[in-house]
XYZ file of N, CA and C in Angstrom:
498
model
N 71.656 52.292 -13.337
C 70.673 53.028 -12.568
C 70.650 52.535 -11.128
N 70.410 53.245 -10.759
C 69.956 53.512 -9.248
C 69.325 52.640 -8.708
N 69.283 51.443 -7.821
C 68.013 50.357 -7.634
C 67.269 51.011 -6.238
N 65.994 50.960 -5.957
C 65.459 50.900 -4.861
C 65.568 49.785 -3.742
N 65.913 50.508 -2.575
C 66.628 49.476 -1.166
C 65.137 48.827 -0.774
N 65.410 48.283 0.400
C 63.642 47.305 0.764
C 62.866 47.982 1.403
N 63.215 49.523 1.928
C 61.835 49.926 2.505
C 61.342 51.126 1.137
N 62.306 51.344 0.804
C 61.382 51.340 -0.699
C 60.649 50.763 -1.199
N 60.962 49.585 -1.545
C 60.409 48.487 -1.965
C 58.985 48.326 -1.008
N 59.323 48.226 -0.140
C 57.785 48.278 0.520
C 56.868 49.112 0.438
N 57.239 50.720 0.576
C 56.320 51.844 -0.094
C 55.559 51.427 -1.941
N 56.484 51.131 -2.198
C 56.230 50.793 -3.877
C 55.255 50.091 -3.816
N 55.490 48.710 -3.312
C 54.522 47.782 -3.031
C 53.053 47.980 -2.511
N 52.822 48.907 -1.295
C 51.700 49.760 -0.625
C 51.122 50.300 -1.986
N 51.806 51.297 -2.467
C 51.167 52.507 -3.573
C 50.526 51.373 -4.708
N 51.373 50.479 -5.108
C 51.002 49.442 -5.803
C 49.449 48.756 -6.211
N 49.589 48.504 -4.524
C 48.281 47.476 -3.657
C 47.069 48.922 -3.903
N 47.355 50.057 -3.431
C 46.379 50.723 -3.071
C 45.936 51.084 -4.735
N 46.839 51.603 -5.671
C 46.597 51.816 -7.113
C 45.775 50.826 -7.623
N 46.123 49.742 -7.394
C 45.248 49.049 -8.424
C 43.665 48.543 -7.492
N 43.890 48.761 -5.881
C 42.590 48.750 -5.483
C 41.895 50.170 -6.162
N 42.275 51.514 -6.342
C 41.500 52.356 -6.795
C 41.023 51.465 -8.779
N 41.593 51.075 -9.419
C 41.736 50.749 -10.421
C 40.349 49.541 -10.545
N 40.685 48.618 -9.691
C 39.945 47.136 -9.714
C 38.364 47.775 -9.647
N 38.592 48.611 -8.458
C 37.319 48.905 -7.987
C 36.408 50.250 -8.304
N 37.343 50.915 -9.499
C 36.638 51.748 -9.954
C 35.936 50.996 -11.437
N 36.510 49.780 -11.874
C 35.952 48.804 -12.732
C 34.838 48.198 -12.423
N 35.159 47.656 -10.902
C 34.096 47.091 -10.800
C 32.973 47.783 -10.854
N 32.820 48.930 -10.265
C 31.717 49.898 -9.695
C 30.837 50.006 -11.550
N 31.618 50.409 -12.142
C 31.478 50.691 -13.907
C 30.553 49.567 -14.361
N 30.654 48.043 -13.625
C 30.112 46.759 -14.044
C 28.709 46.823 -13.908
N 28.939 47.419 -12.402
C 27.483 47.833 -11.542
C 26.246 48.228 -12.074
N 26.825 49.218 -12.362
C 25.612 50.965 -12.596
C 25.589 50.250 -14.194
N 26.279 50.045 -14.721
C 25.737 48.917 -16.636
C 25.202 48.224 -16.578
N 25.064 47.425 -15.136
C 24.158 46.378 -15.220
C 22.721 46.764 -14.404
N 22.918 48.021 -13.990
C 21.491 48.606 -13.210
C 21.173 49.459 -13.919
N 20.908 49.990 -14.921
C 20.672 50.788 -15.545
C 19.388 50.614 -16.115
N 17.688 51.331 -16.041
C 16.920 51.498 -16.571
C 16.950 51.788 -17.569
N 16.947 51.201 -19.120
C 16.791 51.818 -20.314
C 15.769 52.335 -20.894
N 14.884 52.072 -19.551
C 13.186 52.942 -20.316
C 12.865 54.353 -19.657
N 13.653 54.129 -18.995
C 14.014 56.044 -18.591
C 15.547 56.466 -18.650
N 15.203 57.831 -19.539
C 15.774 58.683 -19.789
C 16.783 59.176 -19.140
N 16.251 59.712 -17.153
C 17.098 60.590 -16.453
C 17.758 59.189 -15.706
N 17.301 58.175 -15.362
C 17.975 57.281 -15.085
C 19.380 56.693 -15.848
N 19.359 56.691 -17.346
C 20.207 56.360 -17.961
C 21.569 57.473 -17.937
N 20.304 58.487 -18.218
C 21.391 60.025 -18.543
C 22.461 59.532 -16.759
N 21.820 59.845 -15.876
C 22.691 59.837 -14.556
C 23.616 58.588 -14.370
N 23.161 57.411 -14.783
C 24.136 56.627 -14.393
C 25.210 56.428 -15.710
N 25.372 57.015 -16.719
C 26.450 57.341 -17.803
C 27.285 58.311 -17.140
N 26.189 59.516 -16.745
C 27.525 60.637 -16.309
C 27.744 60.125 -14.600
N 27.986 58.751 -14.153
C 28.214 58.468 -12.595
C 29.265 57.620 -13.229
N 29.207 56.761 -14.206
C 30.627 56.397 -14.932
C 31.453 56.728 -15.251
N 31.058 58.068 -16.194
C 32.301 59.485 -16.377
C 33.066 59.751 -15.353
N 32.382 59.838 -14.489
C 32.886 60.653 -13.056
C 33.915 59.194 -12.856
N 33.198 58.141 -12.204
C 34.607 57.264 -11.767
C 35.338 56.936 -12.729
N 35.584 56.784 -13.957
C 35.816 56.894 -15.039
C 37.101 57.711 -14.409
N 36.972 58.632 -14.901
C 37.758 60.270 -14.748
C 38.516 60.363 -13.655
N 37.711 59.864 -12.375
C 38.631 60.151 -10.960
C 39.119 59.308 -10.501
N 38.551 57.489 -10.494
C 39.168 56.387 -9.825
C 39.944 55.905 -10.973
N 39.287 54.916 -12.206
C 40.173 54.023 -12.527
C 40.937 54.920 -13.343
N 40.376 55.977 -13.790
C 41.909 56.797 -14.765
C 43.214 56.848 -13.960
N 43.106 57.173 -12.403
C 44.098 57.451 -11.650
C 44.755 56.113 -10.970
N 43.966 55.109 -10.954
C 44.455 53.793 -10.479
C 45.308 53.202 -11.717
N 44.753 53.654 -12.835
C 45.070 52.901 -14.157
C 46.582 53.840 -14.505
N 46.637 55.033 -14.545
C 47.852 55.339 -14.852
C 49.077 55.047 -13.944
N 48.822 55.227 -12.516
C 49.282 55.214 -10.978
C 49.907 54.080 -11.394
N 49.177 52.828 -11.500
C 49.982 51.523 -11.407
C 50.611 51.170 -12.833
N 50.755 51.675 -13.736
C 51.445 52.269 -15.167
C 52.988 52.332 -14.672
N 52.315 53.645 -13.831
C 54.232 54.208 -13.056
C 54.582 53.498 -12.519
N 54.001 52.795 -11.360
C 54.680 51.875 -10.855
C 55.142 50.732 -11.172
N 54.663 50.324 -12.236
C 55.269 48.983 -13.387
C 56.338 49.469 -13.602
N 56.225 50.653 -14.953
C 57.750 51.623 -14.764
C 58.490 51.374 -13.740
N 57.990 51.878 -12.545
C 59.199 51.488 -11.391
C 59.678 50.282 -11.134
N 58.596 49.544 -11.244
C 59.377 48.640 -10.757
C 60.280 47.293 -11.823
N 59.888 48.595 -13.549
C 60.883 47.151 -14.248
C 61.883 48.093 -14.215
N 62.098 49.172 -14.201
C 63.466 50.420 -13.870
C 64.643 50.075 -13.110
N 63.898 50.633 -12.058
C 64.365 50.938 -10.323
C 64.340 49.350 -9.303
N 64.103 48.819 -10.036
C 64.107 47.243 -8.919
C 64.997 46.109 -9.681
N 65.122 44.519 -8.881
C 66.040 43.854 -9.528
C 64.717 43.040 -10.266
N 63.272 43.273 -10.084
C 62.562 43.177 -10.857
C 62.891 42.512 -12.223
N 62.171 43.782 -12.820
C 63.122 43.811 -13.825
C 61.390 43.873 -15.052
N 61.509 44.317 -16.154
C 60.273 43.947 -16.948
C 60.067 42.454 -17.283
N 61.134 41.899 -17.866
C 61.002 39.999 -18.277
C 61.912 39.440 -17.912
N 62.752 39.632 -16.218
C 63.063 38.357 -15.791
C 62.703 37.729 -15.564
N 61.450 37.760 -15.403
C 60.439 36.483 -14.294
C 59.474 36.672 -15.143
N 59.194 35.453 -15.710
C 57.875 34.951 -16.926
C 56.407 35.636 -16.854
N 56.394 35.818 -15.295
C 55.027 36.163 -14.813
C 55.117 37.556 -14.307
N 56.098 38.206 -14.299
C 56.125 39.383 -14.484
C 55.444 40.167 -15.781
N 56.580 39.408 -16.802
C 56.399 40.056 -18.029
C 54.663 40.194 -18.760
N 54.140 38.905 -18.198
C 52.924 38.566 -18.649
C 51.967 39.545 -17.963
N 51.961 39.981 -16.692
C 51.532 41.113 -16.273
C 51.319 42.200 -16.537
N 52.136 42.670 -17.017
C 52.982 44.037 -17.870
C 52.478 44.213 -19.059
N 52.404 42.812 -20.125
C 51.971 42.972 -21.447
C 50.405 42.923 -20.987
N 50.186 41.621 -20.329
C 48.143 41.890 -20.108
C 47.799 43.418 -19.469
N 48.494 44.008 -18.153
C 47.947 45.209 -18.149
C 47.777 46.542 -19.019
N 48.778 46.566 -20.308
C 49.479 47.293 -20.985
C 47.735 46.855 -22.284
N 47.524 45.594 -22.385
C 46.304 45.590 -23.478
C 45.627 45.397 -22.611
N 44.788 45.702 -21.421
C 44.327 46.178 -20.763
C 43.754 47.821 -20.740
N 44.625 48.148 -20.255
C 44.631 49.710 -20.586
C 44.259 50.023 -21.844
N 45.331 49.749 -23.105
C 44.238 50.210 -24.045
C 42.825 50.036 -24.862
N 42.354 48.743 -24.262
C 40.712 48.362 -24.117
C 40.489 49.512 -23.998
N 41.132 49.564 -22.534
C 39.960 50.655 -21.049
C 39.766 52.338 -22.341
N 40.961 52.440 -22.895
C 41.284 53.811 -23.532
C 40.182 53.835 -24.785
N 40.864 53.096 -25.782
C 40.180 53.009 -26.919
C 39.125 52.047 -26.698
N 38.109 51.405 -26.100
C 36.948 50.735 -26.329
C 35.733 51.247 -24.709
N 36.247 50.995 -24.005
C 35.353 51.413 -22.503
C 34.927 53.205 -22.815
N 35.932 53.746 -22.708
C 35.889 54.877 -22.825
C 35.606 56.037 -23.931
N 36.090 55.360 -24.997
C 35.418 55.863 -26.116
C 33.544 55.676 -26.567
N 33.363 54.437 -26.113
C 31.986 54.099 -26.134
C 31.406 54.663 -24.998
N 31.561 54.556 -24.059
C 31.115 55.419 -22.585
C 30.971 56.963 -23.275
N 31.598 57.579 -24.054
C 31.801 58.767 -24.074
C 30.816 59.496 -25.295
N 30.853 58.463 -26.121
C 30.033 58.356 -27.063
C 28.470 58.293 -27.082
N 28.158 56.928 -26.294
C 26.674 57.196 -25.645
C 26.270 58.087 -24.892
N 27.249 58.974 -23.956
C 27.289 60.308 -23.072
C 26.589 61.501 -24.179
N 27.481 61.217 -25.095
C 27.289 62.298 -26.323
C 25.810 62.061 -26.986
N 25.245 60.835 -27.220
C 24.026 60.676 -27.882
C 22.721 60.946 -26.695
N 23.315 60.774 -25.605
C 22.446 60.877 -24.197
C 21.794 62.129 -24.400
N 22.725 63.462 -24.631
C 23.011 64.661 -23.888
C 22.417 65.108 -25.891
N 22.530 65.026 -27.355
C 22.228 65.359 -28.204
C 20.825 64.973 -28.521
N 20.039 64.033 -28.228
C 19.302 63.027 -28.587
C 17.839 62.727 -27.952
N 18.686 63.136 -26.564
C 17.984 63.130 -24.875
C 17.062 61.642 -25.152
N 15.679 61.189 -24.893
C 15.085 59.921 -25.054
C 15.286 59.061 -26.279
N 15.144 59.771 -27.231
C 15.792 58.940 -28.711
C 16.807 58.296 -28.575
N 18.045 58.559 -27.745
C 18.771 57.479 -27.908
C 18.947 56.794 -27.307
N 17.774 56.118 -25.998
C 17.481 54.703 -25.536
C 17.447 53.918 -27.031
N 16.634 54.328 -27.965
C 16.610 53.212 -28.707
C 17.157 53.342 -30.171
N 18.301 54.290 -30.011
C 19.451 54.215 -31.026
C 20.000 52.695 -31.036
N 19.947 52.610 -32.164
C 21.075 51.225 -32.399
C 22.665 51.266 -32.319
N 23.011 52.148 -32.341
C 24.135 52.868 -32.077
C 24.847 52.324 -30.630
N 23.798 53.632 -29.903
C 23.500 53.836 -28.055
C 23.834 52.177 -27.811
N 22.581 51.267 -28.374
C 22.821 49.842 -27.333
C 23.824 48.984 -27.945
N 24.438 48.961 -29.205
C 25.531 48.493 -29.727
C 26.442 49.015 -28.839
N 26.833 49.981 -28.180
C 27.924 50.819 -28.347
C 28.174 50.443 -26.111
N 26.849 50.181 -26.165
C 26.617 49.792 -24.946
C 26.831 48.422 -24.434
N 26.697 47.526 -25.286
C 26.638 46.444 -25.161
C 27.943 45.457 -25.009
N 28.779 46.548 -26.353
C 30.192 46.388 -26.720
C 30.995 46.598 -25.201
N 30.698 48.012 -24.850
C 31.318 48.349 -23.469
C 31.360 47.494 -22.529
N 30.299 46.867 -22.028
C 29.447 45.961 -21.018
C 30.770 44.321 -20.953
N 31.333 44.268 -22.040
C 31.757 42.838 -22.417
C 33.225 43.341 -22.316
N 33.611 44.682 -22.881
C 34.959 45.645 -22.720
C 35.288 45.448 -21.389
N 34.524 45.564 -20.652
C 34.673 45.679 -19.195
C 34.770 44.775 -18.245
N 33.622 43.408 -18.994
C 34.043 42.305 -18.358
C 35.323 41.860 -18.455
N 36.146 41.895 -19.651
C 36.882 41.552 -20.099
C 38.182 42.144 -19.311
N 38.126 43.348 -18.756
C 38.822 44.198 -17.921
C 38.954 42.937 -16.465
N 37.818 42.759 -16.227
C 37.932 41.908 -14.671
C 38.098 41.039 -14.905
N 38.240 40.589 -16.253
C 38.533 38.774 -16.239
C 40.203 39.001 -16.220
N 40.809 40.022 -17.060
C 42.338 40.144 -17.312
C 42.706 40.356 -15.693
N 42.148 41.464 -14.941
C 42.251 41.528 -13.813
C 42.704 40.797 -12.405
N 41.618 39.627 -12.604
C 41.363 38.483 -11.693
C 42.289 37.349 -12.331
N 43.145 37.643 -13.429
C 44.096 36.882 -13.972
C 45.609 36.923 -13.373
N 45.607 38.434 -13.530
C 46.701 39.084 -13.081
C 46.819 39.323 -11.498
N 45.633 38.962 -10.732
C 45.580 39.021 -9.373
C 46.162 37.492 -9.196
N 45.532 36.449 -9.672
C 45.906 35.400 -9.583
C 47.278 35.154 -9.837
N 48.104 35.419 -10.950
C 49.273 34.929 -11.485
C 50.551 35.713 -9.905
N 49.674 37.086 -9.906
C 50.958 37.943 -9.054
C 51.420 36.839 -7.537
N 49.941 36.496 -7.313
C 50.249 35.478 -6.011
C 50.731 33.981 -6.214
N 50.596 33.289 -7.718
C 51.177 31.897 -7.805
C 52.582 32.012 -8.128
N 52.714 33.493 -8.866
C 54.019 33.374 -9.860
C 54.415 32.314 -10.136
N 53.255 32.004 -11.501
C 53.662 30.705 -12.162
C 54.741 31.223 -13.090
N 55.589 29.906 -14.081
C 56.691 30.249 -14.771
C 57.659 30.795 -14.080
N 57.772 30.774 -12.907
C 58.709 31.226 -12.218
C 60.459 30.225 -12.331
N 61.441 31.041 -12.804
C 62.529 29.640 -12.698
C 63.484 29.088 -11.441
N 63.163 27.687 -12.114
C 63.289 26.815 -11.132
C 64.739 26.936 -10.513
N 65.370 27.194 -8.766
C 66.701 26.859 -8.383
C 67.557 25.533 -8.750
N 68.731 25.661 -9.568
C 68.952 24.386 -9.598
C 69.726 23.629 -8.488
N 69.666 23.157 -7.789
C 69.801 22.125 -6.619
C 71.247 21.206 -6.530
């Protein structure tokens, strides 16, 4: 295959940086509005569930797949590579169970309490369900910025990196 030259490589890199800023920070925002959330009113709760949907749907879905492709690209199309470099690979696999947290646990529960919000209307502030399902999310998510702030960290030490021999 085909490798990408270096001002490729630099576009890649940009789309990269900017993807996972839509990504980081459509997480973070998600941390926010869960942790401000009035549970003794109703239209307060109802609005800040469907203000999650929304970034949900428009930021980190698109940051989250965006930098997907560009992993693709860059274990493809670069001398990269998926597991030449230790701290690559570890990237790749943490963002990869990452994502499907975000899929099957953030989002399914987000979507779920949406659903008991909108069937239920005040009753399901105090579904056991609703704050299980809420609570679960809340820790889903931390768990998102802890992998995050892992993978921010590792990209700039590239630890496991191998050593030149001399």
């Amino acid at each position: 295959m085909k490798k990408i030259g270096p001002k490729g490589m630099k576009w890649l890199k940009i789309i990269h940086v900017f993807l996972v800023i839509l990504f980081f920070g459509g997480i973070l925002s998600s941390i926010a509005l869960n942790l401000h959330i009035d549970f003794s009113k109703y239209d307060e709760s109802y609005l800040g569930y469907k203000n999650m949907i929304v970034i949900s749907d428009n930021i980190v879905r698109w940051g989250a797949v965006g930098t997907l492709l560009v992993g693709f690209t860059y274990g493809f199309f670069t001398n990269w590579g998926f597991f030449k470099h230790g701290w690559v690979g570890v990237k790749f696999i943490l963002y990869i169970i990452q994502t499907i947290v975000g899929i099957f646990v953030v989002d399914k529960l987000m979507v779920a309490n949406m659903e008991l919000l909108e069937t239920q209307k005040e009753l399901a502030l105090n579904n056991p369900v609703f704050i299980q399902n809420h609570e679960i999310r809340q820790y889903a998510v931390i768990f998102q910025v802890a992998v995050t702030a892992f993978i921010f960290i590792i990209s700039f030490l590239k630890p496991w990196k191998k050593k030149k021999l001399t």
